[in-house]
Amino acid sequence: MDAFIEHLVQNGEQNRSSEQQLLATSVSLETAQQLSQALSSRLDSGKEKIRVHLHENYDTYLNAVSEASETQAKVSELLRGIDELELSFGDEDTGIRTRLLSAIDKQTQAEQRLGENQTVLECLRALAEINGQVQRLDML
């Protein structure tokens, strides 16, 4: 009989141990469900915050992209203008250089003709003087 009582006591202890394990499991399951609900709530809240943030930033992003596109168009236009000016100045420089070289050439030619004309003029003066002297001699 003692064995029977001892067996009952052991079964009672096992039952208490099982009850405690079930209670712990129940508490753990309840805690897990609470944690799951809290995490789910935080996840939903986080998703909403992200949606709001994306919406705000999307508007900012669209504005930035639009402004960047406009700025890029203006920069491209300015670069085209700079290229046209460089071509224009390049042509103008070439034209000015050509005109200057032409003017220098004309001036050099004019100076040569002036030198030649002065030589001819001196010769004509000398001839006129000689002619004058010849005419005086003829009159004598």
Short mmCIF file of N, CA and C in Angstrom, two decimals:
data_model
loop_
_atom_site.label_atom_id
_atom_site.label_comp_id
_atom_site.label_asym_id
_atom_site.label_seq_id
_atom_site.Cartn_x
_atom_site.Cartn_y
_atom_site.Cartn_z
N MET A 1 0.80 -1.16 0.00
CA MET A 1 0.00 0.00 0.00
C MET A 1 0.86 1.26 0.00
N ASP A 2 1.91 1.15 0.68
CA ASP A 2 2.81 2.30 0.67
C ASP A 2 3.28 2.58 -0.75
N ALA A 3 3.44 1.54 -1.48
CA ALA A 3 3.87 1.74 -2.85
C ALA A 3 2.78 2.42 -3.65
N PHE A 4 1.54 2.02 -3.34
CA PHE A 4 0.42 2.64 -4.04
C PHE A 4 0.33 4.12 -3.70
N ILE A 5 0.50 4.46 -2.44
CA ILE A 5 0.43 5.86 -2.00
C ILE A 5 1.61 6.61 -2.62
N GLU A 6 2.72 5.97 -2.59
CA GLU A 6 3.88 6.64 -3.16
C GLU A 6 3.65 6.86 -4.65
N HIS A 7 3.04 5.90 -5.34
CA HIS A 7 2.72 6.05 -6.76
C HIS A 7 1.74 7.20 -6.96
N LEU A 8 0.75 7.32 -6.13
CA LEU A 8 -0.21 8.42 -6.23
C LEU A 8 0.47 9.75 -5.99
N VAL A 9 1.36 9.77 -5.01
CA VAL A 9 2.08 11.02 -4.71
C VAL A 9 2.93 11.41 -5.92
N GLN A 10 3.60 10.44 -6.50
CA GLN A 10 4.44 10.74 -7.67
C GLN A 10 3.57 11.20 -8.84
N ASN A 11 2.43 10.56 -9.06
CA ASN A 11 1.54 10.98 -10.13
C ASN A 11 1.00 12.37 -9.85
N GLY A 12 0.71 12.67 -8.58
CA GLY A 12 0.25 14.01 -8.22
C GLY A 12 1.31 15.04 -8.50
N GLU A 13 2.56 14.67 -8.16
CA GLU A 13 3.66 15.62 -8.42
C GLU A 13 3.85 15.81 -9.93
N GLN A 14 3.72 14.71 -10.67
CA GLN A 14 3.84 14.79 -12.12
C GLN A 14 2.70 15.64 -12.69
N ASN A 15 1.50 15.45 -12.12
CA ASN A 15 0.36 16.25 -12.58
C ASN A 15 0.59 17.72 -12.27
N ARG A 16 1.11 18.01 -11.06
CA ARG A 16 1.40 19.42 -10.72
C ARG A 16 2.47 19.97 -11.66
N SER A 17 3.48 19.17 -11.93
CA SER A 17 4.54 19.59 -12.84
C SER A 17 3.97 19.82 -14.23
N SER A 18 3.10 18.94 -14.68
CA SER A 18 2.47 19.10 -15.98
C SER A 18 1.57 20.32 -15.98
N GLU A 19 0.84 20.52 -14.90
CA GLU A 19 -0.01 21.71 -14.80
C GLU A 19 0.83 22.97 -14.86
N GLN A 20 1.96 22.94 -14.13
CA GLN A 20 2.84 24.12 -14.15
C GLN A 20 3.40 24.36 -15.55
N GLN A 21 3.76 23.27 -16.24
CA GLN A 21 4.26 23.40 -17.61
C GLN A 21 3.17 23.94 -18.53
N LEU A 22 1.92 23.40 -18.33
CA LEU A 22 0.81 23.90 -19.13
C LEU A 22 0.55 25.36 -18.83
N LEU A 23 0.62 25.73 -17.53
CA LEU A 23 0.40 27.11 -17.14
C LEU A 23 1.49 28.00 -17.73
N ALA A 24 2.74 27.53 -17.67
CA ALA A 24 3.86 28.30 -18.24
C ALA A 24 3.69 28.42 -19.74
N THR A 25 3.28 27.32 -20.39
CA THR A 25 3.06 27.34 -21.82
C THR A 25 1.91 28.28 -22.15
N SER A 26 0.87 28.26 -21.34
CA SER A 26 -0.27 29.14 -21.54
C SER A 26 0.17 30.58 -21.38
N VAL A 27 0.97 30.84 -20.35
CA VAL A 27 1.47 32.21 -20.14
C VAL A 27 2.38 32.60 -21.29
N SER A 28 3.24 31.68 -21.71
CA SER A 28 4.14 31.96 -22.83
C SER A 28 3.34 32.22 -24.10
N LEU A 29 2.29 31.42 -24.32
CA LEU A 29 1.46 31.61 -25.50
C LEU A 29 0.74 32.95 -25.43
N GLU A 30 0.23 33.27 -24.25
CA GLU A 30 -0.45 34.55 -24.07
C GLU A 30 0.53 35.70 -24.27
N THR A 31 1.73 35.58 -23.71
CA THR A 31 2.76 36.61 -23.87
C THR A 31 3.15 36.73 -25.34
N ALA A 32 3.29 35.60 -26.01
CA ALA A 32 3.65 35.61 -27.43
C ALA A 32 2.56 36.29 -28.24
N GLN A 33 1.28 36.02 -27.92
CA GLN A 33 0.19 36.67 -28.63
C GLN A 33 0.20 38.17 -28.38
N GLN A 34 0.48 38.56 -27.14
CA GLN A 34 0.54 40.00 -26.82
C GLN A 34 1.71 40.65 -27.58
N LEU A 35 2.85 39.97 -27.57
CA LEU A 35 4.00 40.49 -28.31
C LEU A 35 3.70 40.56 -29.81
N SER A 36 3.03 39.54 -30.31
CA SER A 36 2.67 39.51 -31.72
C SER A 36 1.74 40.66 -32.06
N GLN A 37 0.76 40.91 -31.19
CA GLN A 37 -0.17 42.02 -31.42
C GLN A 37 0.56 43.36 -31.34
N ALA A 38 1.47 43.49 -30.35
CA ALA A 38 2.23 44.73 -30.22
C ALA A 38 3.10 44.95 -31.46
N LEU A 39 3.78 43.88 -31.91
CA LEU A 39 4.62 44.00 -33.10
C LEU A 39 3.78 44.31 -34.34
N SER A 40 2.62 43.67 -34.44
CA SER A 40 1.74 43.93 -35.57
C SER A 40 1.28 45.39 -35.56
N SER A 41 0.96 45.88 -34.38
CA SER A 41 0.53 47.28 -34.25
C SER A 41 1.68 48.22 -34.62
N ARG A 42 2.88 47.90 -34.11
CA ARG A 42 4.05 48.73 -34.43
C ARG A 42 4.35 48.67 -35.93
N LEU A 43 4.19 47.49 -36.51
CA LEU A 43 4.43 47.33 -37.94
C LEU A 43 3.44 48.18 -38.74
N ASP A 44 2.16 48.12 -38.36
CA ASP A 44 1.15 48.93 -39.05
C ASP A 44 1.45 50.41 -38.89
N SER A 45 1.82 50.80 -37.68
CA SER A 45 2.16 52.21 -37.42
C SER A 45 3.38 52.62 -38.26
N GLY A 46 4.37 51.73 -38.29
CA GLY A 46 5.57 52.01 -39.09
C GLY A 46 5.25 52.12 -40.57
N LYS A 47 4.38 51.23 -41.06
CA LYS A 47 3.98 51.29 -42.47
C LYS A 47 3.29 52.61 -42.76
N GLU A 48 2.43 53.05 -41.87
CA GLU A 48 1.72 54.32 -42.07
C GLU A 48 2.70 55.49 -42.07
N LYS A 49 3.65 55.45 -41.13
CA LYS A 49 4.66 56.52 -41.09
C LYS A 49 5.48 56.54 -42.38
N ILE A 50 5.80 55.35 -42.86
CA ILE A 50 6.57 55.26 -44.11
C ILE A 50 5.75 55.78 -45.27
N ARG A 51 4.45 55.44 -45.31
CA ARG A 51 3.58 55.95 -46.38
C ARG A 51 3.53 57.48 -46.36
N VAL A 52 3.35 58.04 -45.14
CA VAL A 52 3.30 59.50 -45.01
C VAL A 52 4.63 60.10 -45.44
N HIS A 53 5.72 59.51 -44.96
CA HIS A 53 7.06 60.02 -45.30
C HIS A 53 7.31 59.93 -46.80
N LEU A 54 6.93 58.80 -47.40
CA LEU A 54 7.10 58.64 -48.85
C LEU A 54 6.26 59.66 -49.61
N HIS A 55 5.04 59.88 -49.14
CA HIS A 55 4.18 60.85 -49.81
C HIS A 55 4.80 62.24 -49.75
N GLU A 56 5.26 62.62 -48.56
CA GLU A 56 5.90 63.94 -48.42
C GLU A 56 7.16 64.02 -49.27
N ASN A 57 7.98 62.99 -49.20
CA ASN A 57 9.22 63.01 -49.95
C ASN A 57 8.99 62.85 -51.44
N TYR A 58 7.93 62.16 -51.83
CA TYR A 58 7.64 62.02 -53.25
C TYR A 58 7.32 63.38 -53.86
N ASP A 59 6.54 64.18 -53.13
CA ASP A 59 6.27 65.53 -53.62
C ASP A 59 7.56 66.33 -53.73
N THR A 60 8.40 66.22 -52.71
CA THR A 60 9.69 66.91 -52.74
C THR A 60 10.53 66.39 -53.89
N TYR A 61 10.51 65.06 -54.07
CA TYR A 61 11.27 64.43 -55.15
C TYR A 61 10.79 64.93 -56.51
N LEU A 62 9.47 64.96 -56.70
CA LEU A 62 8.93 65.44 -57.98
C LEU A 62 9.33 66.88 -58.24
N ASN A 63 9.23 67.72 -57.20
CA ASN A 63 9.65 69.12 -57.35
C ASN A 63 11.13 69.21 -57.69
N ALA A 64 11.94 68.42 -56.99
CA ALA A 64 13.38 68.44 -57.25
C ALA A 64 13.70 67.98 -58.66
N VAL A 65 13.03 66.92 -59.11
CA VAL A 65 13.26 66.41 -60.47
C VAL A 65 12.83 67.45 -61.50
N SER A 66 11.70 68.08 -61.25
CA SER A 66 11.21 69.11 -62.17
C SER A 66 12.19 70.28 -62.23
N GLU A 67 12.63 70.74 -61.05
CA GLU A 67 13.58 71.85 -61.01
C GLU A 67 14.91 71.46 -61.66
N ALA A 68 15.35 70.22 -61.41
CA ALA A 68 16.60 69.76 -62.01
C ALA A 68 16.48 69.71 -63.53
N SER A 69 15.33 69.28 -64.01
CA SER A 69 15.11 69.22 -65.45
C SER A 69 15.13 70.62 -66.06
N GLU A 70 14.46 71.55 -65.38
CA GLU A 70 14.46 72.94 -65.86
C GLU A 70 15.87 73.52 -65.83
N THR A 71 16.60 73.24 -64.74
CA THR A 71 17.97 73.74 -64.62
C THR A 71 18.85 73.15 -65.71
N GLN A 72 18.68 71.86 -65.97
CA GLN A 72 19.47 71.21 -67.02
C GLN A 72 19.17 71.83 -68.38
N ALA A 73 17.90 72.13 -68.64
CA ALA A 73 17.53 72.76 -69.91
C ALA A 73 18.17 74.15 -70.02
N LYS A 74 18.15 74.90 -68.91
CA LYS A 74 18.76 76.24 -68.93
C LYS A 74 20.27 76.15 -69.12
N VAL A 75 20.90 75.19 -68.45
CA VAL A 75 22.35 75.01 -68.61
C VAL A 75 22.68 74.63 -70.05
N SER A 76 21.88 73.74 -70.62
CA SER A 76 22.11 73.35 -72.03
C SER A 76 21.96 74.55 -72.94
N GLU A 77 20.96 75.37 -72.68
CA GLU A 77 20.75 76.57 -73.49
C GLU A 77 21.94 77.53 -73.35
N LEU A 78 22.42 77.69 -72.11
CA LEU A 78 23.58 78.56 -71.88
C LEU A 78 24.82 78.01 -72.58
N LEU A 79 25.00 76.71 -72.53
CA LEU A 79 26.15 76.10 -73.20
C LEU A 79 26.07 76.29 -74.71
N ARG A 80 24.86 76.16 -75.26
CA ARG A 80 24.70 76.41 -76.70
C ARG A 80 25.04 77.86 -77.02
N GLY A 81 24.58 78.78 -76.16
CA GLY A 81 24.89 80.20 -76.36
C GLY A 81 26.39 80.46 -76.29
N ILE A 82 27.05 79.80 -75.34
CA ILE A 82 28.51 79.96 -75.21
C ILE A 82 29.20 79.43 -76.45
N ASP A 83 28.75 78.26 -76.93
CA ASP A 83 29.33 77.71 -78.15
C ASP A 83 29.15 78.66 -79.34
N GLU A 84 27.95 79.23 -79.45
CA GLU A 84 27.69 80.17 -80.55
C GLU A 84 28.57 81.40 -80.41
N LEU A 85 28.74 81.90 -79.18
CA LEU A 85 29.60 83.06 -78.97
C LEU A 85 31.05 82.74 -79.32
N GLU A 86 31.50 81.54 -78.91
CA GLU A 86 32.87 81.15 -79.25
C GLU A 86 33.05 81.09 -80.76
N LEU A 87 32.06 80.52 -81.46
CA LEU A 87 32.15 80.48 -82.91
C LEU A 87 32.14 81.88 -83.49
N SER A 88 31.28 82.72 -82.95
CA SER A 88 31.16 84.08 -83.44
C SER A 88 32.46 84.85 -83.20
N PHE A 89 32.98 84.73 -81.97
CA PHE A 89 34.22 85.44 -81.67
C PHE A 89 35.37 84.86 -82.47
N GLY A 90 35.34 83.55 -82.63
CA GLY A 90 36.39 82.92 -83.43
C GLY A 90 36.35 83.45 -84.85
N ASP A 91 35.17 83.53 -85.44
CA ASP A 91 35.03 84.07 -86.79
C ASP A 91 35.41 85.54 -86.81
N GLU A 92 34.98 86.27 -85.77
CA GLU A 92 35.28 87.69 -85.73
C GLU A 92 36.78 87.89 -85.59
N ASP A 93 37.42 87.10 -84.72
CA ASP A 93 38.87 87.21 -84.56
C ASP A 93 39.56 86.92 -85.87
N THR A 94 39.11 85.88 -86.55
CA THR A 94 39.70 85.53 -87.83
C THR A 94 39.47 86.67 -88.82
N GLY A 95 38.26 87.21 -88.83
CA GLY A 95 37.95 88.33 -89.72
C GLY A 95 38.78 89.56 -89.39
N ILE A 96 38.90 89.86 -88.11
CA ILE A 96 39.70 91.02 -87.69
C ILE A 96 41.16 90.79 -88.06
N ARG A 97 41.64 89.59 -87.80
CA ARG A 97 43.04 89.27 -88.13
C ARG A 97 43.27 89.40 -89.63
N THR A 98 42.32 88.90 -90.40
CA THR A 98 42.44 89.00 -91.87
C THR A 98 42.43 90.46 -92.29
N ARG A 99 41.51 91.24 -91.72
CA ARG A 99 41.46 92.67 -92.08
C ARG A 99 42.73 93.40 -91.67
N LEU A 100 43.25 93.06 -90.48
CA LEU A 100 44.50 93.70 -90.03
C LEU A 100 45.65 93.33 -90.95
N LEU A 101 45.76 92.06 -91.29
CA LEU A 101 46.84 91.64 -92.20
C LEU A 101 46.69 92.31 -93.55
N SER A 102 45.46 92.42 -94.02
CA SER A 102 45.21 93.09 -95.30
C SER A 102 45.59 94.57 -95.20
N ALA A 103 45.22 95.21 -94.09
CA ALA A 103 45.55 96.63 -93.92
C ALA A 103 47.06 96.83 -93.83
N ILE A 104 47.73 95.92 -93.12
CA ILE A 104 49.20 96.02 -93.02
C ILE A 104 49.83 95.83 -94.39
N ASP A 105 49.31 94.88 -95.15
CA ASP A 105 49.83 94.64 -96.50
C ASP A 105 49.63 95.87 -97.38
N LYS A 106 48.42 96.46 -97.30
CA LYS A 106 48.14 97.67 -98.09
C LYS A 106 49.04 98.82 -97.67
N GLN A 107 49.26 98.94 -96.34
CA GLN A 107 50.13 100.01 -95.86
C GLN A 107 51.56 99.79 -96.36
N THR A 108 52.02 98.56 -96.33
CA THR A 108 53.37 98.24 -96.82
C THR A 108 53.48 98.57 -98.31
N GLN A 109 52.46 98.19 -99.07
CA GLN A 109 52.46 98.50 -100.50
C GLN A 109 52.44 100.01 -100.73
N ALA A 110 51.62 100.72 -99.92
CA ALA A 110 51.55 102.18 -100.06
C ALA A 110 52.89 102.82 -99.73
N GLU A 111 53.56 102.31 -98.70
CA GLU A 111 54.87 102.85 -98.33
C GLU A 111 55.88 102.58 -99.45
N GLN A 112 55.80 101.39 -100.06
CA GLN A 112 56.70 101.09 -101.19
C GLN A 112 56.42 102.03 -102.36
N ARG A 113 55.13 102.22 -102.68
CA ARG A 113 54.78 103.14 -103.78
C ARG A 113 55.22 104.56 -103.43
N LEU A 114 55.04 104.94 -102.17
CA LEU A 114 55.46 106.28 -101.76
C LEU A 114 56.96 106.43 -101.96
N GLY A 115 57.71 105.40 -101.56
CA GLY A 115 59.17 105.44 -101.75
C GLY A 115 59.51 105.53 -103.23
N GLU A 116 58.82 104.73 -104.03
CA GLU A 116 59.06 104.75 -105.48
C GLU A 116 58.67 106.11 -106.06
N ASN A 117 57.50 106.62 -105.61
CA ASN A 117 57.04 107.91 -106.12
C ASN A 117 57.99 109.03 -105.70
N GLN A 118 58.53 108.94 -104.49
CA GLN A 118 59.49 109.97 -104.05
C GLN A 118 60.75 109.92 -104.91
N THR A 119 61.17 108.69 -105.23
CA THR A 119 62.35 108.54 -106.10
C THR A 119 62.05 109.14 -107.48
N VAL A 120 60.86 108.83 -108.02
CA VAL A 120 60.47 109.37 -109.33
C VAL A 120 60.38 110.89 -109.23
N LEU A 121 59.78 111.39 -108.14
CA LEU A 121 59.64 112.83 -107.96
C LEU A 121 61.02 113.51 -107.89
N GLU A 122 61.94 112.91 -107.17
CA GLU A 122 63.29 113.47 -107.09
C GLU A 122 63.96 113.48 -108.46
N CYS A 123 63.73 112.38 -109.21
CA CYS A 123 64.28 112.31 -110.57
C CYS A 123 63.65 113.39 -111.45
N LEU A 124 62.33 113.58 -111.34
CA LEU A 124 61.64 114.60 -112.13
C LEU A 124 62.15 116.00 -111.74
N ARG A 125 62.35 116.24 -110.47
CA ARG A 125 62.88 117.54 -110.02
C ARG A 125 64.28 117.76 -110.60
N ALA A 126 65.07 116.67 -110.51
CA ALA A 126 66.43 116.80 -111.06
C ALA A 126 66.38 117.06 -112.56
N LEU A 127 65.46 116.34 -113.26
CA LEU A 127 65.31 116.57 -114.69
C LEU A 127 64.79 117.98 -114.99
N ALA A 128 63.85 118.44 -114.16
CA ALA A 128 63.31 119.80 -114.34
C ALA A 128 64.42 120.82 -114.12
N GLU A 129 65.24 120.58 -113.16
CA GLU A 129 66.35 121.52 -112.91
C GLU A 129 67.34 121.49 -114.08
N ILE A 130 67.60 120.25 -114.54
CA ILE A 130 68.50 120.13 -115.70
C ILE A 130 67.87 120.80 -116.92
N ASN A 131 66.57 120.58 -117.10
CA ASN A 131 65.86 121.19 -118.22
C ASN A 131 65.91 122.71 -118.09
N GLY A 132 65.75 123.21 -116.89
CA GLY A 132 65.83 124.65 -116.69
C GLY A 132 67.20 125.18 -117.03
N GLN A 133 68.22 124.47 -116.63
CA GLN A 133 69.59 124.90 -116.93
C GLN A 133 69.87 124.80 -118.43
N VAL A 134 69.32 123.79 -119.09
CA VAL A 134 69.53 123.62 -120.52
C VAL A 134 68.84 124.79 -121.24
N GLN A 135 67.65 125.19 -120.79
CA GLN A 135 66.93 126.27 -121.40
C GLN A 135 67.69 127.58 -121.17
N ARG A 136 68.29 127.79 -120.05
CA ARG A 136 69.08 128.99 -119.80
C ARG A 136 70.32 129.01 -120.73
N LEU A 137 70.90 127.85 -120.88
CA LEU A 137 72.06 127.77 -121.74
C LEU A 137 71.65 128.06 -123.20
N ASP A 138 70.48 127.58 -123.57
CA ASP A 138 70.00 127.82 -124.91
C ASP A 138 69.74 129.31 -125.12
N MET A 139 69.36 129.98 -124.16
CA MET A 139 69.08 131.40 -124.27
C MET A 139 70.38 132.19 -124.35
N LEU A 140 71.34 131.71 -123.98
CA LEU A 140 72.61 132.44 -124.03
C LEU A 140 73.20 132.29 -125.36
#
